[in-house]
Each structure stands twice: as structure tokens, then as C-alpha cells.
GROMACS .gro file of C-alpha atoms in nm:
model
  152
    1UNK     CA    1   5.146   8.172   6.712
    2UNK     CA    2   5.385   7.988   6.493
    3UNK     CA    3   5.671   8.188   6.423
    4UNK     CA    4   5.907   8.115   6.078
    5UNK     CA    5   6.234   8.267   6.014
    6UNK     CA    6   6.150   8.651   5.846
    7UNK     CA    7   6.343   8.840   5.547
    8UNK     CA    8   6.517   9.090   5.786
    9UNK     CA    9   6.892   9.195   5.703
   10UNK     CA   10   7.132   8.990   5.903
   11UNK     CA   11   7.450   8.865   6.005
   12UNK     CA   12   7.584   8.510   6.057
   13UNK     CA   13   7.698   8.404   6.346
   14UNK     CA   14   7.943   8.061   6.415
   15UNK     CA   15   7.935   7.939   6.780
   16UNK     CA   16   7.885   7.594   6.978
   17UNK     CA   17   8.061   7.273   6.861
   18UNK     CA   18   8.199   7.156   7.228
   19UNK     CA   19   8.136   6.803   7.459
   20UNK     CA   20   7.847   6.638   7.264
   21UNK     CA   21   7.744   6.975   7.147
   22UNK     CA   22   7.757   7.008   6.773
   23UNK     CA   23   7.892   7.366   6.609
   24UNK     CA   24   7.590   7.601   6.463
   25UNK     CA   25   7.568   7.878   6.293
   26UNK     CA   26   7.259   8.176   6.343
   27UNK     CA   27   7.153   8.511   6.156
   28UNK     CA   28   7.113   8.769   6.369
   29UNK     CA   29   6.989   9.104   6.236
   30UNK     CA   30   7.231   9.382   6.212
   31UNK     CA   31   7.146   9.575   6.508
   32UNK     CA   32   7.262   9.310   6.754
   33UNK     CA   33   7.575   9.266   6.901
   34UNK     CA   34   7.748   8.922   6.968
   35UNK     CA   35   8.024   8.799   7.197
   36UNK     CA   36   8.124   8.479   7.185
   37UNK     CA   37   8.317   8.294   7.528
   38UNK     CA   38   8.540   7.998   7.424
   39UNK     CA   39   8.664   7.733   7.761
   40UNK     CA   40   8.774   7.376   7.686
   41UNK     CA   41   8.475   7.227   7.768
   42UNK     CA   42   8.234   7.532   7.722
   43UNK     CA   43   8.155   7.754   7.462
   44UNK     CA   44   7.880   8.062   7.560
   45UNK     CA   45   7.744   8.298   7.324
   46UNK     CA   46   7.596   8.628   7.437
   47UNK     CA   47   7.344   8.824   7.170
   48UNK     CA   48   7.245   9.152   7.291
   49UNK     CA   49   7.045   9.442   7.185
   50UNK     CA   50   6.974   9.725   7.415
   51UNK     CA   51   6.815   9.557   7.745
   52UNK     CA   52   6.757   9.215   7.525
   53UNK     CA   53   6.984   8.927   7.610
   54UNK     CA   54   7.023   8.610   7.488
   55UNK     CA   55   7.264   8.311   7.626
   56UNK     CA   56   7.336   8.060   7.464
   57UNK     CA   57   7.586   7.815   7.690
   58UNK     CA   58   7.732   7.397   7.581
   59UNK     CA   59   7.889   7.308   7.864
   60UNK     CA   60   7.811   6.988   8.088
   61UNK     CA   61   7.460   7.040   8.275
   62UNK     CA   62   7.237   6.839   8.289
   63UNK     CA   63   6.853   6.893   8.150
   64UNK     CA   64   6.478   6.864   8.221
   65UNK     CA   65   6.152   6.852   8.088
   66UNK     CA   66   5.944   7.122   8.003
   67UNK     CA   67   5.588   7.118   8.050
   68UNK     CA   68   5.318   7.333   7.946
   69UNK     CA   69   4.988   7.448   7.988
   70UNK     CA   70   4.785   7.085   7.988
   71UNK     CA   71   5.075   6.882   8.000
   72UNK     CA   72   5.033   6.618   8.291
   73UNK     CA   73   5.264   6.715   8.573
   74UNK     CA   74   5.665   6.515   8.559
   75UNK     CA   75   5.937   6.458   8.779
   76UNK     CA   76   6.228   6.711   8.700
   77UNK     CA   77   6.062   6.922   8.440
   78UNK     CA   78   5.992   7.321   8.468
   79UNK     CA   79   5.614   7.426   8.388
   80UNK     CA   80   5.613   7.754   8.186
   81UNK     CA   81   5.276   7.917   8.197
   82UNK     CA   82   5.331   8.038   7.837
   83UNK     CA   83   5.450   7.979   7.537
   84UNK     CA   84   5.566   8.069   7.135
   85UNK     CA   85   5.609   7.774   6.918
   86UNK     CA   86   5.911   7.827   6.672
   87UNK     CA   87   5.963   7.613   6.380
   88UNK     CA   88   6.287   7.642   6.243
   89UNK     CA   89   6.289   7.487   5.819
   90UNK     CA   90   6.565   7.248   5.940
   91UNK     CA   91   6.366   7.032   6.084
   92UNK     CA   92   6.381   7.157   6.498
   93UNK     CA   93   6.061   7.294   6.718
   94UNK     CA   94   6.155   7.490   6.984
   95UNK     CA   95   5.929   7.663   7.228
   96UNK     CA   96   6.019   7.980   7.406
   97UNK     CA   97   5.815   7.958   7.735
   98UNK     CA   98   5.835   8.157   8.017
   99UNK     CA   99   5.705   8.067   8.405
  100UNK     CA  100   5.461   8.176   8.596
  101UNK     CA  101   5.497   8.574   8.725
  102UNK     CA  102   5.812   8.639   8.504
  103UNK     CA  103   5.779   8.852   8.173
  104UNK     CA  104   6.114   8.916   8.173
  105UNK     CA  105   6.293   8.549   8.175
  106UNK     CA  106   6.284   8.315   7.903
  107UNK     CA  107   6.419   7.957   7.846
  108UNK     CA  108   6.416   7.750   7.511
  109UNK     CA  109   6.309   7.415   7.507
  110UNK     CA  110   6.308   7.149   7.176
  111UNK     CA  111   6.077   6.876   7.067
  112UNK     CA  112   6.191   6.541   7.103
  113UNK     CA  113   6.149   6.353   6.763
  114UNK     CA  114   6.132   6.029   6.956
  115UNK     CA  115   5.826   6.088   7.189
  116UNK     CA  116   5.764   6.462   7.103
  117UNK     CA  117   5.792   6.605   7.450
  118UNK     CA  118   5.993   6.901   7.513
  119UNK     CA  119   6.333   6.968   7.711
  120UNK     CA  120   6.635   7.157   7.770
  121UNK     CA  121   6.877   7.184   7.669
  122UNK     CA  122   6.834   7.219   7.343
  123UNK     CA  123   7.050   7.008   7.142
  124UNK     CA  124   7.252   7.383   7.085
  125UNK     CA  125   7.296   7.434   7.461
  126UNK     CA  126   7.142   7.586   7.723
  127UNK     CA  127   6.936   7.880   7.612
  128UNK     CA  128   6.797   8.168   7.829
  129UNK     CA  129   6.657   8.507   7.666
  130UNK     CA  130   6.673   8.806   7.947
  131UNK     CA  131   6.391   9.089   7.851
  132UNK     CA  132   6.253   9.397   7.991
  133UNK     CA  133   5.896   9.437   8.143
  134UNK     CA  134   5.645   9.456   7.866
  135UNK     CA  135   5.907   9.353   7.615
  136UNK     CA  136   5.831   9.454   7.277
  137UNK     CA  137   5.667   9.236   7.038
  138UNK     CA  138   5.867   9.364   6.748
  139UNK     CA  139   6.177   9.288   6.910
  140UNK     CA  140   6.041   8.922   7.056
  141UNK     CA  141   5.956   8.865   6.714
  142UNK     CA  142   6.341   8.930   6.609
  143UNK     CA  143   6.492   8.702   6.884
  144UNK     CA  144   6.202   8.416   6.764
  145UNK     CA  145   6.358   8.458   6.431
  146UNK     CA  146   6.695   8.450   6.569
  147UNK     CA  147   6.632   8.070   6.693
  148UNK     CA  148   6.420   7.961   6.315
  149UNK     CA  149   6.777   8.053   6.159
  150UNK     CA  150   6.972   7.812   6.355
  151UNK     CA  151   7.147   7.516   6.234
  152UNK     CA  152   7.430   7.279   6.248
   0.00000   0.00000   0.00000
């Protein structure tokens, strides 16, 4: 499924803007909480509702591919066994994937406009989504729309 940013109530959030990192802002819907942890060379943003979690961490890490079902196999990249495609209207495709045997980890990757293949970080950060078992899809759907809203 291709998910798009939806008409929910929200909030903006400011964040990011450290090392290479540029600053961004996101909408989160009213019902999260956020908590924002400022370093001089990191900046981490934590976006939580009930057992949802979402990181989102600039710092200096380094990054790797991310492959996908039917993707040939690559040298330092992670192979998540599934996958939502979000396309955010400025302009970035993320995909929130998830390995093999977890339902309750996430990571976000981003298309590469150069050669289209997908890594981490994302040119926001580092971004890792913490879920229960059987997460609900209502709620997935609100962190998916979480990432469409983001932007520099």
C-alpha cells in the first residue's frame, strides 16, 4: 500500500538541524506526546503514544542499504522481509520495513534520487519505530502519516 499524509488534527513538531543533518519540522496528531534531546553534535526526538515509539536520532553513524523482498543480495545492507511504501508530497519515499520474525521493530529507509535504491539513514536521521505485537493498523497508519508530513 501507498500511504499519503491524511486530514487528522495535529501538531507541529521542530527537531533535527545538527552535523550534515538539516532541521525538519512533522505533524503529529494530538494524542502523541513528543520529547525532544538536544547534544552538540546530536539531536534525538522521541514520539510516543501508549506502547508506540518512534526515534528519530542525527548524530554521526554511519548507514546501509536496505534491501527488500527481490532485491539482489549487497554488502552492508539489512533485508526487511516487509514493507509500506510512504510517499511524502515533498518529494521523499521512504519505506518502513521490518525484518524477518520481528512485528514489533521498525526502521525507515529513503529512496535515493540518484540510483533509486534505498538506505538509512534517512536524510532526517536515524529512524526506528518500536510497536507492540499485532500492532494496530489504525495506529500504523498514524505513525505512516507521521513520516508523509515531514519536511525541511
Amino acid at each position: 500500500p501507498i500511504i499519503t499524509e491524511k486530514s487528522v488534527k495535529t501538531k507541529t513538531v521542530v527537531a533535527g538541524g545538527v552535523l550534515s543533518f538539516p532541521a525538519y519540522t512533522l505533524n503529529i496528531p494530538l494524542n502523541w506526546t513528543s520529547q525532544r534531546e538536544q547534544g552538540q553534535d546530536s539531536d534525538k526526538l522521541t514520539l510516543t503514544k501508549g506502547g508506540y515509539k518512534i526515534v528519530i536520532s542525527e548524530g554521526a553513524f554511519g548507514g546501509s542499504g536496505c534491501l527488500y523482498p527481490g532485491d539482489p543480495p549487497s554488502e552492508m545492507a539489512q533485508t526487511y522481509s516487509k514493507f509500506v511504501q510512504i510517499i511524502n508530497p515533498n518529494g521523499f519515499v521512504f519505506r518502513r520495513g521490518s525484518t524477518s520474525g520481528s512485528d514489533t521493530g521498525w526502521t525507515l529507509c529513503q529512496k535515493n534520487t540518484s540510483d533509486g535504491s534505498f538506505g538509512a539513514p534517512t536524510q532526517f536521521g536515524h529512524i526506528s519505530i518500536t510497536t507492540p505485537v499485532n500492532p494496530s493498523d489504525d495506529i500504523m497508519a498514524e505513525i505512516d502519516s507521521i513520516f508523509a508530513s515531514i519536511k525541511k
